[in-house]
Short mmCIF file of C-alpha atoms in Angstrom, two decimals:
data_model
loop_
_atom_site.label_atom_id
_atom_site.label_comp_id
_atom_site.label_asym_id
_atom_site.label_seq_id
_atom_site.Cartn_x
_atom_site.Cartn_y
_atom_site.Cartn_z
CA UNK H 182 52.54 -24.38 37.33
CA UNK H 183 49.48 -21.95 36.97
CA UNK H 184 46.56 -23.10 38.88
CA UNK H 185 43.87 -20.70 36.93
CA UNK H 186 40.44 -22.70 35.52
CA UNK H 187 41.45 -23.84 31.64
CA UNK H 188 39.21 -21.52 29.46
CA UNK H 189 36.03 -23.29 28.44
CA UNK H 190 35.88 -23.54 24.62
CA UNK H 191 33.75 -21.40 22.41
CA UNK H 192 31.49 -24.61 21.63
CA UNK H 193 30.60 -24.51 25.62
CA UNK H 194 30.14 -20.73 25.52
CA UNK H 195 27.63 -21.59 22.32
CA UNK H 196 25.73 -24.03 24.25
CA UNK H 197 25.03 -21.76 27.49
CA UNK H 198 23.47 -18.91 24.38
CA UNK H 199 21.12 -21.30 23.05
CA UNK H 200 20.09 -22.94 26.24
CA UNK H 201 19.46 -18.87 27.50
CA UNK H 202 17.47 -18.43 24.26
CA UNK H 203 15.18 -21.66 24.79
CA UNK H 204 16.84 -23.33 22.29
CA UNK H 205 16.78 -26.66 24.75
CA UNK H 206 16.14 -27.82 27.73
CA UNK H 207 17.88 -27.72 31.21
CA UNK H 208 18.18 -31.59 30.97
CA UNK H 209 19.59 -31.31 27.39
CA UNK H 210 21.91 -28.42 27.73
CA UNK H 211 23.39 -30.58 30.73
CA UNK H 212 23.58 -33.91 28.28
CA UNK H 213 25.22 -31.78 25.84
CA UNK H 214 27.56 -30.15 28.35
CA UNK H 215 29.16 -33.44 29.46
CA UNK H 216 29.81 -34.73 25.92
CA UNK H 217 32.05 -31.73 25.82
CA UNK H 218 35.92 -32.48 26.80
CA UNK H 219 37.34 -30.14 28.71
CA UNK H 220 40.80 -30.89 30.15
CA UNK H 221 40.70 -30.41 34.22
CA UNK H 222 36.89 -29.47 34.10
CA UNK H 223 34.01 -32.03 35.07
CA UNK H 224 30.42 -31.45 33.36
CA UNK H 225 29.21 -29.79 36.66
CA UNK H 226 32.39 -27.52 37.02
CA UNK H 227 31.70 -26.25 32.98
CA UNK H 228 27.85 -25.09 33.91
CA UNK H 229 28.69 -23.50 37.29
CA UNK H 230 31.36 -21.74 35.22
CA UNK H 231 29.01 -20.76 32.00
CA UNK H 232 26.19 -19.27 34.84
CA UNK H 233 26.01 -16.27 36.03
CA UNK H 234 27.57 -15.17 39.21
CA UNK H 235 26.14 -12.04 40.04
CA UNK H 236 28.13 -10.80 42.89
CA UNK H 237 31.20 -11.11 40.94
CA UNK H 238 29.62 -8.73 38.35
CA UNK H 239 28.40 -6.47 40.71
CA UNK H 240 30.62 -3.22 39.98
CA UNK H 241 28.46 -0.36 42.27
CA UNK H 242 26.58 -1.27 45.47
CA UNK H 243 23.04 -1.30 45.87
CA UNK H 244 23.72 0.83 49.16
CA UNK H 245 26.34 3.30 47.33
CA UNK H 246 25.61 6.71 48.54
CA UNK H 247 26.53 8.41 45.76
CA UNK H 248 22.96 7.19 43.96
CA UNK H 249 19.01 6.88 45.21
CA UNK H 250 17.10 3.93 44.14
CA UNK H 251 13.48 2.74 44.13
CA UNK H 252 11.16 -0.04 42.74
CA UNK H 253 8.27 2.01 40.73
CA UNK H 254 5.31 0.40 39.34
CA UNK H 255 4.04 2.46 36.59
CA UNK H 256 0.58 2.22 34.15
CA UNK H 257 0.74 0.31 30.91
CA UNK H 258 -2.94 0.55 29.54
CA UNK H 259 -1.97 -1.07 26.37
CA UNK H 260 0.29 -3.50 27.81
CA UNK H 261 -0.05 -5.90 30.63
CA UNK H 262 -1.94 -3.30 33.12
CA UNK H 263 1.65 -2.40 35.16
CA UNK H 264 5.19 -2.60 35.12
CA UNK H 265 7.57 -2.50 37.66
CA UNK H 266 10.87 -1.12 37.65
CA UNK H 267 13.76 -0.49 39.21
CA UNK H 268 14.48 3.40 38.92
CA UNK H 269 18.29 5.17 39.91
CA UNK H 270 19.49 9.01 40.22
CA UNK H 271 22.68 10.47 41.02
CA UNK H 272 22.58 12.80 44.81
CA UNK H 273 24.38 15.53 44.80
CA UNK H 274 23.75 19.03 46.64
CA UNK H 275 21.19 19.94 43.72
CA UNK H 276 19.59 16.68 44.10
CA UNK H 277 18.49 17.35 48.07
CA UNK H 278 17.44 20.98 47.15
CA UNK H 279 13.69 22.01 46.99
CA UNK H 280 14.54 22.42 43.25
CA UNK H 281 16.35 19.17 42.08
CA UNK H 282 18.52 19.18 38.76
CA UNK H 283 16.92 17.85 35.61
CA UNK H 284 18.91 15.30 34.33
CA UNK H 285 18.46 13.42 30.63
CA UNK H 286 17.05 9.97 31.47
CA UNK H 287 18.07 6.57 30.33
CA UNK H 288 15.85 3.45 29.86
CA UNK H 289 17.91 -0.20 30.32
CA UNK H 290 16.06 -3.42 28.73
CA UNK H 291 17.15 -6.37 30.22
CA UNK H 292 18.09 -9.92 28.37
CA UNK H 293 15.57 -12.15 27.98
CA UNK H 294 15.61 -13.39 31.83
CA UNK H 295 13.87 -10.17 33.32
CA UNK H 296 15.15 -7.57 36.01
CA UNK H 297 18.41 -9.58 37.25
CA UNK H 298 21.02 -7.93 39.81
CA UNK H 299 23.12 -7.41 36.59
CA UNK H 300 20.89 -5.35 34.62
CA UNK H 301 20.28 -3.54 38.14
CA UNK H 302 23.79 -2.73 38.31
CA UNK H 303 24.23 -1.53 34.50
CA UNK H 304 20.81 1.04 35.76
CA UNK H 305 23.33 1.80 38.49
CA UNK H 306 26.55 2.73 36.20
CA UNK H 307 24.29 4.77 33.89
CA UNK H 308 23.16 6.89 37.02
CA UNK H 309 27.30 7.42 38.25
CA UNK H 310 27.06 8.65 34.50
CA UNK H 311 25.10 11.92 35.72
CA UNK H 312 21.49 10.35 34.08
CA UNK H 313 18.59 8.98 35.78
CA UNK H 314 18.21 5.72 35.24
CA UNK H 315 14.99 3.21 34.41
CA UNK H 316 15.30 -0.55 34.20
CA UNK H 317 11.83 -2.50 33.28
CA UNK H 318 11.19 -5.68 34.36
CA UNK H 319 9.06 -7.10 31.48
CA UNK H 320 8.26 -9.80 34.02
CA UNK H 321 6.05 -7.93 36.15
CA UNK H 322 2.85 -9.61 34.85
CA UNK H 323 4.09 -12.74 36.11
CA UNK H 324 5.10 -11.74 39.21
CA UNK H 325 8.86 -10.12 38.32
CA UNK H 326 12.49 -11.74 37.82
CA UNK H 327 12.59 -15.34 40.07
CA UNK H 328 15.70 -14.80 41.42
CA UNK H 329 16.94 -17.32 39.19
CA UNK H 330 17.82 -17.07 35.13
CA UNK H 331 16.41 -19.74 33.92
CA UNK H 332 13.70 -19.99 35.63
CA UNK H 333 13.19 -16.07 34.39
CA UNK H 334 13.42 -17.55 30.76
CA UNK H 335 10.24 -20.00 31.11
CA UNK H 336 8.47 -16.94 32.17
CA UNK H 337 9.31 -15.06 29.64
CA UNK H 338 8.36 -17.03 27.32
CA UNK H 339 4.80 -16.80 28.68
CA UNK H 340 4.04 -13.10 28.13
CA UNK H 341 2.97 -11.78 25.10
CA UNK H 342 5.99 -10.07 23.04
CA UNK H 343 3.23 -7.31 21.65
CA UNK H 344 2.16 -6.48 25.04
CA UNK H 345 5.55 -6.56 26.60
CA UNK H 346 6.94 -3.94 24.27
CA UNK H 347 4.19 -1.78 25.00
CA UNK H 348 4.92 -1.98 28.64
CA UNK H 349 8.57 -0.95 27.38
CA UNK H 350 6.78 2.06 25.42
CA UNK H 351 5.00 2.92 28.79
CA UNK H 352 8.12 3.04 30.82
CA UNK H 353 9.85 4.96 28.51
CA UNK H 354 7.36 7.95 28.43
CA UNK H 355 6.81 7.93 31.93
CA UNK H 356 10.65 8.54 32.21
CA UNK H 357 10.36 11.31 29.79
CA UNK H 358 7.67 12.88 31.62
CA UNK H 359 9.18 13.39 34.77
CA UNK H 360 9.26 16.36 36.18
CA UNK H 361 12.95 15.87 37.07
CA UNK H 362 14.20 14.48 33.35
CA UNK H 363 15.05 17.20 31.21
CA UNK H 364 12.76 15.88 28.61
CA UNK H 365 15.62 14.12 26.30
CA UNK H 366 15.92 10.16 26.63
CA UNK H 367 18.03 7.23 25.09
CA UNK H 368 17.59 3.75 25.44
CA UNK H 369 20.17 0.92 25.41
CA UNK H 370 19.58 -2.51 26.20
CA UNK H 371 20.89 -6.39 25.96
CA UNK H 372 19.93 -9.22 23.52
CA UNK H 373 16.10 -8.92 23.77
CA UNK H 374 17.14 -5.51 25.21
CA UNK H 375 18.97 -4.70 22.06
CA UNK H 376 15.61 -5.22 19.99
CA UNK H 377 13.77 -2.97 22.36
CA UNK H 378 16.10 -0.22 22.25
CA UNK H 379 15.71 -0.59 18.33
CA UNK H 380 12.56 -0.79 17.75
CA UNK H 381 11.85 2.00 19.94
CA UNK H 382 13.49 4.03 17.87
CA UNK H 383 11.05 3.13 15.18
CA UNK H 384 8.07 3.32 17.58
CA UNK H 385 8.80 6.54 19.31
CA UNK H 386 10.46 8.55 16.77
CA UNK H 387 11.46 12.03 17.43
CA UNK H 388 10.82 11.66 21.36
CA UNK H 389 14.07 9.13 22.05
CA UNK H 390 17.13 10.67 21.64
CA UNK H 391 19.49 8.09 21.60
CA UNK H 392 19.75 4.19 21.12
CA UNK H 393 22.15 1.75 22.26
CA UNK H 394 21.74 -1.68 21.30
CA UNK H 395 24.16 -4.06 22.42
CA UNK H 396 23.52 -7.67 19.78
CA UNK H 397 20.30 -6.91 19.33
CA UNK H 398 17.40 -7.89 16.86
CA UNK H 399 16.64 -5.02 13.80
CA UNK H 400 13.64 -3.60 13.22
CA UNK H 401 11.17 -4.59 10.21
CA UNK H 402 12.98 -2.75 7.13
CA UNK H 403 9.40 -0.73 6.57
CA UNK H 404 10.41 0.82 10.32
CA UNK H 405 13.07 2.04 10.27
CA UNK H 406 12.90 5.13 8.02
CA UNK H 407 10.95 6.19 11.28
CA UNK H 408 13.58 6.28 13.62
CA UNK H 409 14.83 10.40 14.90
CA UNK H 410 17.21 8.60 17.66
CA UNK H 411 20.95 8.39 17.00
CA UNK H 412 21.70 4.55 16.58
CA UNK H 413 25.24 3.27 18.36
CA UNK H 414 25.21 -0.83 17.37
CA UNK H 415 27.48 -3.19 19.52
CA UNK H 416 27.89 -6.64 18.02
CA UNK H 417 30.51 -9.16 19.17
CA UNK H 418 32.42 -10.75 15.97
CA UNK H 419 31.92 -14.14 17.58
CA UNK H 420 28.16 -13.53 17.32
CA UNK H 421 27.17 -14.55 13.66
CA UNK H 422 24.02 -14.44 13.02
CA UNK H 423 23.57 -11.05 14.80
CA UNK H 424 26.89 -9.38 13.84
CA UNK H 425 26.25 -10.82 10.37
CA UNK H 426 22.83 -8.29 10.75
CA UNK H 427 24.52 -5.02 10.62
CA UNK H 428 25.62 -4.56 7.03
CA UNK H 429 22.22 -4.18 6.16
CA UNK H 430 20.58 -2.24 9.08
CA UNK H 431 23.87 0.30 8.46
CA UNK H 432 22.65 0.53 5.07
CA UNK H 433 19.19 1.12 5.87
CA UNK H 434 19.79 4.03 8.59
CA UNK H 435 22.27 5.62 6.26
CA UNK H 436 19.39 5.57 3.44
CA UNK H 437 16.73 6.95 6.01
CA UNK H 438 19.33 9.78 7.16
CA UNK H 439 19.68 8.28 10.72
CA UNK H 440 22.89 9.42 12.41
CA UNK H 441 24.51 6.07 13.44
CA UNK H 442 27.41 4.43 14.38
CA UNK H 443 28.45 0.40 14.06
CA UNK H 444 30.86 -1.81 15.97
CA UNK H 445 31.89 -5.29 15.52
CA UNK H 446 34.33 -6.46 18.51
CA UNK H 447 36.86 -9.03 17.66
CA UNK H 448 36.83 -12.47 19.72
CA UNK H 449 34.10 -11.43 21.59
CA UNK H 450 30.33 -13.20 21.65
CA UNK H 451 27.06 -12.80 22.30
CA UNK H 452 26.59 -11.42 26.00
CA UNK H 453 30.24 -9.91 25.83
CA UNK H 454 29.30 -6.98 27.63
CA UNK H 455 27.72 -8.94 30.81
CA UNK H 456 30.54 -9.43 33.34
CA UNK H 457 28.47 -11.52 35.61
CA UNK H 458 28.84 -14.61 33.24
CA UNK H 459 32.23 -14.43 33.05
CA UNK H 460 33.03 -17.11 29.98
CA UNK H 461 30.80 -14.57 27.67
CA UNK H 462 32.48 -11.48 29.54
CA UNK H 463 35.36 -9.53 26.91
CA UNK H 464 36.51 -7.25 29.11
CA UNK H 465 38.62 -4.87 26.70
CA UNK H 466 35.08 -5.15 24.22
CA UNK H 467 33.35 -4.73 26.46
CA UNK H 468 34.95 -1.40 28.32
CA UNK H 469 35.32 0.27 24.85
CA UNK H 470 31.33 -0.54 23.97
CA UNK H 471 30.55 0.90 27.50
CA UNK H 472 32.75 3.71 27.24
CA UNK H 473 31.30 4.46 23.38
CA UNK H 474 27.63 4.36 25.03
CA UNK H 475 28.29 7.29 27.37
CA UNK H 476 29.92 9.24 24.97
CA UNK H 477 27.38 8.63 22.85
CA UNK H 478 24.30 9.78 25.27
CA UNK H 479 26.34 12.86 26.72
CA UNK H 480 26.58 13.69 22.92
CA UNK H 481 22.83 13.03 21.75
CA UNK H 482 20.42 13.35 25.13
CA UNK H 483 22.65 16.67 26.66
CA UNK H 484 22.33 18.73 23.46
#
């Protein structure tokens, strides 16, 4: 007799993505949650299952000594003042010379929760990818990421979206300015993430590289005949309204000359990629997305 956890049902897996997006309330997503029948699983066993458990998606160490991090706190004059983030490079023998290696550098936009010890750990793949790394926390204005998801999404729902994508702006061109960045940059990035990483393409033009966005929002259509970046898309097939976004956007960047590349993953949903909440987590969609976004930054931010 197999004694693994019965696999929570997609309609449970829906629930936890609108309760994220502020869709309901805590109180309501938990009403909802027990008028959901799942065989072996109590109401309180389905939620501690649907939230994140961040150790268990922890893939590199914060202390691995093949990477240096920091926390940086950089100017955004047009946005909120500051923002802070959380900054990773590869060491190697170059790195601890007087002269350190210039490496491409990669911006990584979090969900709409802030800075969380996921998105920390995605900064930390990127860097074991040979790029420095930069992951925002479009928090800082209210103090940073809580510690705590949800409470994350009540302040993010506080900040102004104009002035929070301008702090994104801002920590993108300080990356690109470093003196140790070669001066070519990409940005990917996760649900709200995924917009950013779009519509910096439109914003910044021929100074980003490379986009990734994994189910993010489009840009307005009178943008996007702006973006220079190459555009990879990742949408899980699950994910309908979003997937359900990309016939058109392919369209557009095809129209607009924009080297691009689209991907639809089957049975996977919304958050597929984030292996910390393991009842969105598609592992096979999610490795082949991860390994395409590499291949896809060597190609466009190494040239």
């Amino acid at each position: 007799m197999s004694s693994e956890r019965p696999k929570l049902p997609i309609e449970a897996v829906e629930l936890y993505n609108e309760f994220i997006h502020g869709g309901m309330s805590r109180r309501a997503f938990m009403t909802r949650v027990q008028g959901l029948a799942v065989a072996g699983l109590g109401a309180t066993a389905v939620i501690e299952a649907l939230m994140p458990n961040y150790a268990l998606g922890q893939q590199i160490s914060k202390t691995d000594d093949r990477i240096k991090t920091s926390y940086e706190t950089i100017p955004s004059p047009k946005g909120n003042g500051t923002i802070k983030g959380y900054f990773v490079r590869p060491v190697s023998a170059d790195s601890r010379s007087e002269k350190p290696s210039k490496l491409p550098g990669i911006l990584v936009v979090h969900e709409n929760r802030g800075l969380n010890p996921h998105i920390e750990d995605i900064a930390r793949r990127v860097a074991l990818s040979n790029f420095m790394a930069f992951a925002p926390d479009g928090l800082t204005s209210q103090g940073g990421f809580p510690g705590d998801d949800y409470k994350g999404g009540l302040l993010f729902n506080k900040i102004d979206k104009a002035k929070m994508m301008e702090d994104m702006q801002a920590a993108a061109e300080w990356l690109k300015a470093r003196p140790d960045c070669t001066g070519k940059i990409g940005v990917t990035g996760f649900c709200y993430g995924g917009s950013v990483s779009n519509n910096l393409a439109a914003r910044m033009g021929a100074d980003l590289a490379a986009a990734v966005p994994f189910y993010g929002g489009v840009p307005p259509d009178a943008e996007i005949p702006k973006i220079k970046a190459a555009v990879l898309v990742h949408h899980g097939e699950l994910d309908k309204n979003a997937a359900a976004s990309y016939p058109a956007y392919d369209k557009a960047l095809t129209a607009a000359g924009v080297a691009h590349e689209g991907y639809i993953y089957p049975n996977a949903v919304h958050g597929f990629n984030c292996d910390a909440t393991p009842e969105r987590y598609n592992k096979a969609a999610a490795d082949l997305a991860w390994g395409r976004t590499i291949d896809w930054f060597n190609k466009y931010t190494r040239a």
